[in-house]
Amino acid sequence: MGGIVILTGAGVSAESGLGTFRDKGGLWTRYDLTEVATPEGFARNPRLVHDFYNARRANALDSSPNAAHQALAQLTTRYTGEVLLVTQNIDDLHERAGATGVVHMHGEITRALCAVCETRWDAPRVMDPDDACPSCAARATRPDIVWFGEMPYHMDRIVTALEAADLFVAIGTSGEVYPAAGFVDIAAEAGAETLEINLEPTPAPGRFDRVLTGPAAVAVPAWVETVLAEA
Ligand code: BJW
């Protein structure tokens, strides 16, 4: 039984009511990402950044997993081979659907990070620039999110899994943000089959061996059913 590495993006949470970034009306068409998703933007205006993530934390906490999260959770618990579920999403909908071992490469909106001593703790629903770190008391607390120019988390573990995978599946991601956008190439180079599941094929023809199109909440449960039936 071979190993599967799954990479999810904002499209997997779209049907739970959480906005994507680059689609029409997406977050980056309404907010300047250099102001809200870079360490430099946070240094310039921490209140603006906290307001942005406080609103997104409230949306995430008030939303519920959809059928795609539930199907992927079934895969992580019932597939007899190795499954590594890597998400770029900062929401906790995979976990709330029951998935195990989820790797959050861009951080988690439910966690807080001290920019001075790097202590992490559960974020309150509303964070404030004046909050003190529970460990060193510095007033430099930020959401535990990976912004542009920062190194995504767990890269060694992800690359090791990609190099050993038999199948790599990218779900609901535009493939525009690196290093995640390069995972398909690492997996293919190491001999894995590659599959994209998206509302529409991403504009990189031929990067994936197979493409399944449709809303994640429909396409993902159908694909998981076939994988579990074959296992
Ligand atoms: C559906 C659907 C439905 C819709 N069903 N599907 C030039 C070349 C290469 C790299 C770079 C470069 N210049 C800069 C870089 C590096 C940079 C980068 O990649 N920039 C590009 C934009 C060019 N990357 C970084 O900085 C990363 N760090 C890094 O590289 O470190 C190395 C390093 C560091 C320091 C020194 C030296 C080296 C960090 C990237 C951090 C990304 N952070 C964000 C925001 C924080 C999290 C948050 O606020 O939520 O993460 S950006 C944003 O994009 C977010 C997402 O995780 C990420 C990916 O977006 P995603 O998930 O793909 O969403 P969309 O909206 O793009 O796509 C949605 C898809 O779903 C679409 O395809 C739809 O069709 C589909 N869909 N509904 C199924 N119902």
CSV table of N, CA and C in Angstrom, one decimal, residues 69-231:
chain,number,residue,atom,x,y,z
A,69,HIS,N,-13.8,18.1,3.7
A,69,HIS,CA,-13.1,17.9,5.0
A,69,HIS,C,-13.4,16.5,5.6
A,70,GLN,N,-14.7,16.2,5.5
A,70,GLN,CA,-15.1,14.9,6.1
A,70,GLN,C,-14.5,13.7,5.4
A,71,ALA,N,-14.5,13.8,4.1
A,71,ALA,CA,-14.0,12.7,3.3
A,71,ALA,C,-12.5,12.6,3.5
A,72,LEU,N,-11.8,13.7,3.6
A,72,LEU,CA,-10.3,13.6,3.8
A,72,LEU,C,-10.0,13.0,5.2
A,73,ALA,N,-10.9,13.4,6.2
A,73,ALA,CA,-10.7,12.8,7.5
A,73,ALA,C,-10.9,11.3,7.5
A,74,GLN,N,-11.9,10.8,6.7
A,74,GLN,CA,-12.1,9.4,6.6
A,74,GLN,C,-10.8,8.7,6.0
A,75,LEU,N,-10.2,9.4,5.0
A,75,LEU,CA,-9.0,8.9,4.4
A,75,LEU,C,-7.9,8.8,5.4
A,76,THR,N,-7.7,9.8,6.2
A,76,THR,CA,-6.6,9.8,7.2
A,76,THR,C,-6.8,8.7,8.2
A,77,THR,N,-8.1,8.3,8.5
A,77,THR,CA,-8.3,7.3,9.5
A,77,THR,C,-8.5,5.9,9.0
A,78,ARG,N,-8.9,5.8,7.7
A,78,ARG,CA,-9.3,4.4,7.2
A,78,ARG,C,-8.3,3.9,6.2
A,79,TYR,N,-7.5,4.7,5.5
A,79,TYR,CA,-6.6,4.2,4.5
A,79,TYR,C,-5.5,3.4,5.2
A,80,THR,N,-5.2,2.3,4.6
A,80,THR,CA,-4.2,1.4,5.3
A,80,THR,C,-2.8,1.7,5.0
A,81,GLY,N,-2.5,2.6,4.0
A,81,GLY,CA,-1.1,3.0,3.8
A,81,GLY,C,-0.9,4.4,4.5
A,82,GLU,N,0.2,5.0,4.2
A,82,GLU,CA,0.6,6.3,4.8
A,82,GLU,C,-0.2,7.4,4.1
A,83,VAL,N,-0.8,8.3,4.9
A,83,VAL,CA,-1.4,9.5,4.3
A,83,VAL,C,-0.9,10.7,5.1
A,84,LEU,N,-0.3,11.7,4.4
A,84,LEU,CA,0.1,12.9,5.1
A,84,LEU,C,-0.8,14.0,4.5
A,85,LEU,N,-1.6,14.6,5.4
A,85,LEU,CA,-2.5,15.7,4.9
A,85,LEU,C,-1.8,17.1,5.3
A,86,VAL,N,-1.4,17.7,4.3
A,86,VAL,CA,-0.7,19.0,4.4
A,86,VAL,C,-1.7,20.1,4.0
A,87,THR,N,-1.9,21.1,4.8
A,87,THR,CA,-2.8,22.2,4.4
A,87,THR,C,-2.1,23.5,4.5
A,88,GLN,N,-2.4,24.3,3.5
A,88,GLN,CA,-2.0,25.8,3.5
A,88,GLN,C,-3.0,26.6,4.3
A,89,ASN,N,-4.1,26.0,4.6
A,89,ASN,CA,-5.2,26.7,5.3
A,89,ASN,C,-4.9,26.9,6.8
A,90,ILE,N,-5.3,28.1,7.3
A,90,ILE,CA,-5.0,28.4,8.7
A,90,ILE,C,-6.2,28.0,9.5
A,91,ASP,N,-7.3,27.7,8.9
A,91,ASP,CA,-8.5,27.3,9.7
A,91,ASP,C,-8.3,25.8,10.3
A,92,ASP,N,-9.2,25.4,11.2
A,92,ASP,CA,-9.0,24.1,11.8
A,92,ASP,C,-10.1,23.1,11.3
A,93,LEU,N,-10.6,23.3,10.1
A,93,LEU,CA,-11.7,22.5,9.7
A,93,LEU,C,-11.4,21.1,9.4
A,94,HIS,N,-10.1,20.8,9.0
A,94,HIS,CA,-9.7,19.4,8.8
A,94,HIS,C,-9.8,18.7,10.1
A,95,GLU,N,-9.2,19.3,11.2
A,95,GLU,CA,-9.2,18.7,12.5
A,95,GLU,C,-10.7,18.5,13.0
A,96,ARG,N,-11.5,19.6,12.8
A,96,ARG,CA,-12.9,19.5,13.3
A,96,ARG,C,-13.7,18.4,12.6
A,97,ALA,N,-13.2,18.0,11.4
A,97,ALA,CA,-13.9,16.9,10.7
A,97,ALA,C,-13.4,15.6,11.2
A,98,GLY,N,-12.3,15.6,12.0
A,98,GLY,CA,-11.8,14.3,12.5
A,98,GLY,C,-10.5,13.9,11.9
A,99,ALA,N,-9.9,14.7,11.0
A,99,ALA,CA,-8.6,14.3,10.4
A,99,ALA,C,-7.5,14.2,11.5
A,100,THR,N,-6.6,13.3,11.3
A,100,THR,CA,-5.5,13.1,12.2
A,100,THR,C,-4.2,13.5,11.5
A,101,GLY,N,-3.2,14.0,12.3
A,101,GLY,CA,-1.9,14.3,11.8
A,101,GLY,C,-1.8,15.4,10.8
A,102,VAL,N,-2.7,16.4,10.8
A,102,VAL,CA,-2.7,17.5,9.8
A,102,VAL,C,-1.5,18.4,10.0
A,103,VAL,N,-0.8,18.7,8.9
A,103,VAL,CA,0.4,19.5,8.9
A,103,VAL,C,0.0,20.9,8.4
A,104,HIS,N,0.0,21.9,9.3
A,104,HIS,CA,-0.3,23.3,8.9
A,104,HIS,C,0.9,24.1,8.4
A,105,MET,N,1.2,24.1,7.1
A,105,MET,CA,2.5,24.7,6.7
A,105,MET,C,2.4,26.2,6.7
A,106,HIS,N,1.2,26.8,6.7
A,106,HIS,CA,1.2,28.3,6.8
A,106,HIS,C,0.6,28.7,8.2
A,107,GLY,N,0.7,27.9,9.2
A,107,GLY,CA,0.3,28.2,10.5
A,107,GLY,C,-1.1,28.0,10.8
A,108,GLU,N,-1.6,28.5,12.0
A,108,GLU,CA,-2.9,28.2,12.5
A,108,GLU,C,-3.5,29.5,13.1
A,109,ILE,N,-4.7,29.8,12.7
A,109,ILE,CA,-5.3,31.1,13.2
A,109,ILE,C,-5.8,31.0,14.6
A,110,THR,N,-5.8,29.7,15.1
A,110,THR,CA,-6.2,29.5,16.5
A,110,THR,C,-5.0,29.6,17.5
A,111,ARG,N,-3.8,29.9,16.9
A,111,ARG,CA,-2.6,29.9,17.8
A,111,ARG,C,-2.0,31.3,17.7
A,112,ALA,N,-1.4,31.7,18.8
A,112,ALA,CA,-0.7,33.0,18.9
A,112,ALA,C,0.8,32.7,19.1
A,113,LEU,N,1.6,33.7,18.7
A,113,LEU,CA,3.1,33.5,18.7
A,113,LEU,C,3.7,34.8,19.2
A,114,CYS,N,4.6,34.7,20.1
A,114,CYS,CA,5.4,35.9,20.6
A,114,CYS,C,6.5,36.1,19.6
A,115,ALA,N,6.5,37.3,19.0
A,115,ALA,CA,7.6,37.6,18.0
A,115,ALA,C,9.0,37.8,18.7
A,116,VAL,N,9.0,37.9,20.0
A,116,VAL,CA,10.3,38.1,20.7
A,116,VAL,C,10.8,36.7,21.2
A,117,CYS,N,10.1,35.9,21.9
A,117,CYS,CA,10.6,34.7,22.5
A,117,CYS,C,10.1,33.4,21.8
A,118,GLU,N,9.2,33.6,20.8
A,118,GLU,CA,8.7,32.5,20.0
A,118,GLU,C,7.9,31.5,20.8
A,119,THR,N,7.4,31.8,22.0
A,119,THR,CA,6.4,31.0,22.7
A,119,THR,C,5.1,31.0,21.9
A,120,ARG,N,4.5,29.8,21.9
A,120,ARG,CA,3.2,29.7,21.2
A,120,ARG,C,2.1,29.3,22.2
A,121,TRP,N,0.9,29.8,22.0
A,121,TRP,CA,-0.2,29.4,22.9
A,121,TRP,C,-1.5,29.5,22.1
A,122,ASP,N,-2.6,29.0,22.7
A,122,ASP,CA,-3.9,29.1,22.0
A,122,ASP,C,-4.4,30.6,22.0
A,123,ALA,N,-4.7,31.0,20.8
A,123,ALA,CA,-5.1,32.4,20.6
A,123,ALA,C,-6.5,32.7,21.2
A,124,PRO,N,-6.7,33.8,21.9
A,124,PRO,CA,-8.1,34.2,22.2
A,124,PRO,C,-8.8,34.5,20.9
A,125,ARG,N,-10.2,34.6,21.0
A,125,ARG,CA,-10.9,34.8,19.8
A,125,ARG,C,-10.6,36.2,19.2
A,126,VAL,N,-10.3,37.2,20.1
A,126,VAL,CA,-9.9,38.5,19.7
A,126,VAL,C,-8.5,38.8,20.2
A,127,MET,N,-7.5,39.0,19.3
A,127,MET,CA,-6.2,39.4,19.7
A,127,MET,C,-6.0,40.9,19.6
A,128,ASP,N,-5.1,41.4,20.4
A,128,ASP,CA,-4.9,42.9,20.5
A,128,ASP,C,-3.4,43.1,20.5
A,129,PRO,N,-2.9,44.2,19.8
A,129,PRO,CA,-1.5,44.5,19.8
A,129,PRO,C,-0.9,44.7,21.2
A,130,ASP,N,-1.7,45.1,22.2
A,130,ASP,CA,-1.2,45.3,23.5
A,130,ASP,C,-1.2,44.1,24.4
A,131,ASP,N,-1.7,42.9,23.8
A,131,ASP,CA,-1.6,41.7,24.6
A,131,ASP,C,-0.2,41.4,25.0
A,132,ALA,N,0.1,40.9,26.2
A,132,ALA,CA,1.4,40.5,26.6
A,132,ALA,C,1.7,39.0,26.4
A,133,CYS,N,2.9,38.7,26.1
A,133,CYS,CA,3.2,37.3,26.0
A,133,CYS,C,3.2,36.6,27.3
A,134,PRO,N,2.5,35.4,27.5
A,134,PRO,CA,2.4,34.8,28.8
A,134,PRO,C,3.8,34.3,29.3
A,135,SER,N,4.8,34.2,28.5
A,135,SER,CA,6.1,33.8,28.9
A,135,SER,C,7.0,34.9,29.2
A,136,CYS,N,7.3,35.8,28.3
A,136,CYS,CA,8.3,36.9,28.5
A,136,CYS,C,7.7,38.3,28.7
A,137,ALA,N,6.3,38.4,28.6
A,137,ALA,CA,5.6,39.6,28.8
A,137,ALA,C,5.8,40.7,27.7
A,138,ALA,N,6.5,40.4,26.7
A,138,ALA,CA,6.7,41.4,25.6
A,138,ALA,C,5.3,41.6,24.9
A,139,ARG,N,5.1,42.9,24.5
A,139,ARG,CA,3.9,43.2,23.8
A,139,ARG,C,4.1,43.1,22.3
A,140,ALA,N,4.4,41.9,21.9
A,140,ALA,CA,4.7,41.7,20.5
A,140,ALA,C,4.1,40.4,20.0
A,141,THR,N,2.8,40.2,20.4
A,141,THR,CA,2.1,39.0,20.1
A,141,THR,C,1.5,39.1,18.7
A,142,ARG,N,1.6,38.0,17.9
A,142,ARG,CA,1.0,38.0,16.6
A,142,ARG,C,0.3,36.7,16.4
A,143,PRO,N,-0.6,36.6,15.4
A,143,PRO,CA,-1.1,35.3,15.0
A,143,PRO,C,0.0,34.4,14.5
A,144,ASP,N,-0.1,33.1,14.8
A,144,ASP,CA,0.9,32.1,14.4
A,144,ASP,C,0.7,31.7,12.9
A,145,ILE,N,0.9,32.7,12.1
A,145,ILE,CA,0.7,32.6,10.6
A,145,ILE,C,2.0,32.8,9.9
A,146,VAL,N,2.2,32.0,8.8
A,146,VAL,CA,3.4,32.3,7.9
A,146,VAL,C,3.0,33.3,6.9
A,147,TRP,N,3.7,34.4,7.0
A,147,TRP,CA,3.5,35.5,6.0
A,147,TRP,C,4.5,35.5,4.9
A,148,PHE,N,4.3,36.2,3.8
A,148,PHE,CA,5.2,36.3,2.7
A,148,PHE,C,6.6,36.6,3.2
A,149,GLY,N,7.6,35.9,2.7
A,149,GLY,CA,9.0,36.2,3.1
A,149,GLY,C,9.4,35.3,4.3
A,150,GLU,N,8.4,34.7,4.9
A,150,GLU,CA,8.8,33.8,6.1
A,150,GLU,C,8.8,32.3,5.6
A,151,MET,N,9.6,31.5,6.4
A,151,MET,CA,9.7,30.1,6.0
A,151,MET,C,8.5,29.3,6.4
A,152,PRO,N,7.8,28.6,5.5
A,152,PRO,CA,6.7,27.8,5.9
A,152,PRO,C,7.2,26.7,6.9
A,153,TYR,N,6.3,26.2,7.7
A,153,TYR,CA,6.6,25.2,8.8
A,153,TYR,C,6.7,23.8,8.2
A,154,HIS,N,7.4,23.0,8.9
A,154,HIS,CA,7.5,21.5,8.7
A,154,HIS,C,8.0,21.1,7.3
A,155,MET,N,8.8,22.0,6.7
A,155,MET,CA,9.3,21.7,5.3
A,155,MET,C,10.0,20.4,5.2
A,156,ASP,N,10.9,20.1,6.2
A,156,ASP,CA,11.7,18.8,6.0
A,156,ASP,C,10.8,17.6,6.0
A,157,ARG,N,9.8,17.6,6.9
A,157,ARG,CA,8.9,16.5,7.0
A,157,ARG,C,8.1,16.4,5.7
A,158,ILE,N,7.7,17.5,5.2
A,158,ILE,CA,6.8,17.5,3.9
A,158,ILE,C,7.7,16.9,2.8
A,159,VAL,N,8.9,17.5,2.6
A,159,VAL,CA,9.7,17.1,1.5
A,159,VAL,C,10.0,15.6,1.6
A,160,THR,N,10.3,15.1,2.8
A,160,THR,CA,10.6,13.7,2.9
A,160,THR,C,9.4,12.8,2.5
A,161,ALA,N,8.2,13.2,2.9
A,161,ALA,CA,7.0,12.5,2.5
A,161,ALA,C,6.8,12.6,1.0
A,162,LEU,N,7.0,13.7,0.4
A,162,LEU,CA,6.8,13.9,-1.1
A,162,LEU,C,7.8,13.0,-1.8
A,163,GLU,N,9.0,12.8,-1.3
A,163,GLU,CA,10.0,12.0,-2.0
A,163,GLU,C,9.7,10.5,-1.9
A,164,ALA,N,8.8,10.2,-0.9
A,164,ALA,CA,8.5,8.7,-0.7
A,164,ALA,C,7.1,8.4,-1.2
A,165,ALA,N,6.4,9.4,-1.7
A,165,ALA,CA,4.9,9.2,-2.0
A,165,ALA,C,4.8,8.4,-3.3
A,166,ASP,N,3.7,7.7,-3.4
A,166,ASP,CA,3.2,7.1,-4.6
A,166,ASP,C,2.2,8.0,-5.3
A,167,LEU,N,1.5,8.8,-4.5
A,167,LEU,CA,0.5,9.7,-5.1
A,167,LEU,C,0.5,11.0,-4.4
A,168,PHE,N,0.5,12.1,-5.2
A,168,PHE,CA,0.4,13.4,-4.7
A,168,PHE,C,-0.9,14.1,-5.2
A,169,VAL,N,-1.7,14.6,-4.3
A,169,VAL,CA,-2.9,15.2,-4.7
A,169,VAL,C,-3.0,16.7,-4.2
A,170,ALA,N,-3.2,17.6,-5.1
A,170,ALA,CA,-3.4,19.0,-4.7
A,170,ALA,C,-4.9,19.3,-4.9
A,171,ILE,N,-5.5,19.9,-3.8
A,171,ILE,CA,-7.0,20.1,-3.8
A,171,ILE,C,-7.2,21.6,-3.5
A,172,GLY,N,-8.0,22.3,-4.4
A,172,GLY,CA,-8.4,23.6,-4.1
A,172,GLY,C,-7.3,24.6,-3.8
A,173,THR,N,-6.3,24.5,-4.6
A,173,THR,CA,-5.2,25.5,-4.5
A,173,THR,C,-4.8,26.0,-5.9
A,174,SER,N,-4.5,27.3,-6.0
A,174,SER,CA,-4.2,27.9,-7.3
A,174,SER,C,-2.8,27.6,-7.8
A,175,GLY,N,-1.9,27.1,-6.9
A,175,GLY,CA,-0.6,26.8,-7.2
A,175,GLY,C,0.3,28.0,-7.6
A,176,GLU,N,-0.1,29.1,-6.9
A,176,GLU,CA,0.7,30.3,-7.2
A,176,GLU,C,1.7,30.7,-6.1
A,177,VAL,N,1.6,30.0,-5.0
A,177,VAL,CA,2.4,30.4,-3.8
A,177,VAL,C,3.4,29.3,-3.5
A,178,TYR,N,4.7,29.7,-3.6
A,178,TYR,CA,5.8,28.8,-3.3
A,178,TYR,C,6.1,28.8,-1.8
A,179,PRO,N,6.6,27.7,-1.3
A,179,PRO,CA,7.1,26.5,-1.9
A,179,PRO,C,6.0,25.5,-2.2
A,180,ALA,N,4.8,25.7,-1.7
A,180,ALA,CA,3.7,24.7,-1.9
A,180,ALA,C,3.5,24.4,-3.4
A,181,ALA,N,3.6,25.4,-4.2
A,181,ALA,CA,3.4,25.3,-5.7
A,181,ALA,C,4.4,24.3,-6.3
A,182,GLY,N,5.5,24.1,-5.7
A,182,GLY,CA,6.5,23.2,-6.3
A,182,GLY,C,6.4,21.8,-5.8
A,183,PHE,N,5.5,21.5,-4.9
A,183,PHE,CA,5.4,20.1,-4.4
A,183,PHE,C,5.1,19.1,-5.5
A,184,VAL,N,4.3,19.5,-6.5
A,184,VAL,CA,3.9,18.6,-7.5
A,184,VAL,C,5.2,18.2,-8.3
A,185,ASP,N,6.1,19.1,-8.5
A,185,ASP,CA,7.3,18.8,-9.2
A,185,ASP,C,8.2,17.9,-8.4
A,186,ILE,N,8.3,18.1,-7.0
A,186,ILE,CA,9.1,17.2,-6.2
A,186,ILE,C,8.6,15.8,-6.2
A,187,ALA,N,7.3,15.7,-6.1
A,187,ALA,CA,6.6,14.4,-6.1
A,187,ALA,C,6.8,13.7,-7.4
A,188,ALA,N,6.6,14.4,-8.5
A,188,ALA,CA,6.7,13.8,-9.9
A,188,ALA,C,8.1,13.4,-10.1
A,189,GLU,N,9.1,14.2,-9.8
A,189,GLU,CA,10.5,13.9,-9.9
A,189,GLU,C,10.9,12.6,-9.2
A,190,ALA,N,10.2,12.4,-8.1
A,190,ALA,CA,10.5,11.2,-7.3
A,190,ALA,C,9.7,10.0,-7.7
A,191,GLY,N,8.9,10.2,-8.8
A,191,GLY,CA,8.2,9.0,-9.3
A,191,GLY,C,6.7,8.9,-8.9
A,192,ALA,N,6.1,9.8,-8.2
A,192,ALA,CA,4.7,9.7,-7.8
A,192,ALA,C,3.8,10.1,-8.9
A,193,GLU,N,2.6,9.5,-8.9
A,193,GLU,CA,1.5,9.9,-9.7
A,193,GLU,C,1.0,11.2,-9.1
A,194,THR,N,0.5,12.2,-10.0
A,194,THR,CA,0.1,13.4,-9.5
A,194,THR,C,-1.4,13.7,-9.9
A,195,LEU,N,-2.2,14.2,-9.0
A,195,LEU,CA,-3.6,14.5,-9.3
A,195,LEU,C,-4.0,15.9,-8.8
A,196,GLU,N,-4.7,16.6,-9.6
A,196,GLU,CA,-5.3,17.9,-9.1
A,196,GLU,C,-6.8,17.8,-9.1
A,197,ILE,N,-7.3,18.3,-7.9
A,197,ILE,CA,-8.8,18.4,-7.8
A,197,ILE,C,-9.1,19.8,-7.5
A,198,ASN,N,-9.8,20.5,-8.5
A,198,ASN,CA,-10.1,21.9,-8.4
A,198,ASN,C,-11.4,22.2,-9.1
A,199,LEU,N,-11.9,23.4,-8.7
A,199,LEU,CA,-13.1,23.8,-9.4
A,199,LEU,C,-12.9,23.9,-10.9
A,200,GLU,N,-11.7,24.4,-11.3
A,200,GLU,CA,-11.3,24.4,-12.7
A,200,GLU,C,-9.8,24.1,-12.7
A,201,PRO,N,-9.3,23.6,-13.8
A,201,PRO,CA,-7.9,23.3,-13.9
A,201,PRO,C,-7.0,24.5,-13.7
A,202,THR,N,-6.0,24.5,-12.9
A,202,THR,CA,-5.1,25.6,-12.7
A,202,THR,C,-4.3,25.8,-14.0
A,203,PRO,N,-3.9,27.1,-14.3
A,203,PRO,CA,-3.3,27.4,-15.6
A,203,PRO,C,-1.8,26.9,-15.7
A,204,ALA,N,-1.6,25.6,-15.4
A,204,ALA,CA,-0.2,25.1,-15.6
A,204,ALA,C,-0.3,23.8,-16.3
A,205,PRO,N,-0.6,23.8,-17.6
A,205,PRO,CA,-1.0,22.6,-18.3
A,205,PRO,C,0.1,21.5,-18.2
A,206,GLY,N,-0.3,20.3,-17.9
A,206,GLY,CA,0.6,19.2,-17.9
A,206,GLY,C,1.4,19.0,-16.6
A,207,ARG,N,1.2,19.8,-15.6
A,207,ARG,CA,1.9,19.6,-14.4
A,207,ARG,C,1.4,18.4,-13.7
A,208,PHE,N,0.2,18.1,-13.8
A,208,PHE,CA,-0.4,17.0,-13.1
A,208,PHE,C,-0.7,15.9,-14.1
A,209,ASP,N,-0.6,14.6,-13.7
A,209,ASP,CA,-0.9,13.5,-14.6
A,209,ASP,C,-2.4,13.5,-14.8
A,210,ARG,N,-3.2,13.8,-13.8
A,210,ARG,CA,-4.7,13.7,-13.9
A,210,ARG,C,-5.3,15.0,-13.3
A,211,VAL,N,-6.5,15.4,-13.8
A,211,VAL,CA,-7.2,16.5,-13.2
A,211,VAL,C,-8.6,16.1,-13.0
A,212,LEU,N,-9.2,16.3,-11.8
A,212,LEU,CA,-10.6,16.1,-11.6
A,212,LEU,C,-11.2,17.5,-11.3
A,213,THR,N,-12.2,17.9,-12.0
A,213,THR,CA,-12.8,19.2,-11.8
A,213,THR,C,-14.2,19.1,-11.1
A,214,GLY,N,-14.5,20.2,-10.3
A,214,GLY,CA,-15.7,20.2,-9.6
A,214,GLY,C,-15.5,20.8,-8.3
A,215,PRO,N,-16.6,21.2,-7.6
A,215,PRO,CA,-16.5,21.7,-6.3
A,215,PRO,C,-16.0,20.7,-5.3
A,216,ALA,N,-15.1,21.1,-4.4
A,216,ALA,CA,-14.4,20.1,-3.6
A,216,ALA,C,-15.4,19.2,-2.8
A,217,ALA,N,-16.5,19.8,-2.3
A,217,ALA,CA,-17.4,19.1,-1.5
A,217,ALA,C,-18.1,17.9,-2.3
A,218,VAL,N,-18.0,18.0,-3.6
A,218,VAL,CA,-18.5,16.9,-4.4
A,218,VAL,C,-17.4,16.0,-4.9
A,219,ALA,N,-16.4,16.6,-5.5
A,219,ALA,CA,-15.3,15.9,-6.2
A,219,ALA,C,-14.4,15.1,-5.2
A,220,VAL,N,-14.2,15.7,-4.0
A,220,VAL,CA,-13.3,15.0,-3.0
A,220,VAL,C,-14.0,13.7,-2.5
A,221,PRO,N,-15.2,13.8,-2.0
A,221,PRO,CA,-15.8,12.5,-1.5
A,221,PRO,C,-15.9,11.4,-2.6
A,222,ALA,N,-16.1,11.8,-3.8
A,222,ALA,CA,-16.2,10.8,-4.9
A,222,ALA,C,-14.8,10.2,-5.1
A,223,TRP,N,-13.7,11.0,-5.0
A,223,TRP,CA,-12.4,10.5,-5.2
A,223,TRP,C,-12.0,9.6,-4.0
A,224,VAL,N,-12.3,10.0,-2.8
A,224,VAL,CA,-11.9,9.2,-1.6
A,224,VAL,C,-12.6,7.9,-1.6
A,225,GLU,N,-13.9,7.9,-2.1
A,225,GLU,CA,-14.6,6.6,-2.1
A,225,GLU,C,-13.8,5.6,-3.0
A,226,THR,N,-13.3,6.1,-4.2
A,226,THR,CA,-12.6,5.2,-5.1
A,226,THR,C,-11.3,4.7,-4.4
A,227,VAL,N,-10.6,5.6,-3.7
A,227,VAL,CA,-9.3,5.2,-3.1
A,227,VAL,C,-9.6,4.1,-2.0
A,228,LEU,N,-10.6,4.3,-1.2
A,228,LEU,CA,-10.9,3.4,-0.1
A,228,LEU,C,-11.4,2.1,-0.7
A,229,ALA,N,-12.1,2.1,-1.8
A,229,ALA,CA,-12.7,0.9,-2.4
A,229,ALA,C,-11.6,0.1,-3.0
A,230,GLU,N,-10.5,0.7,-3.5
A,230,GLU,CA,-9.4,0.0,-4.1
A,230,GLU,C,-8.4,-0.5,-3.0
A,231,ALA,N,-8.4,0.0,-1.8
A,231,ALA,CA,-7.4,-0.3,-0.8
A,231,ALA,C,-7.6,-1.7,-0.3
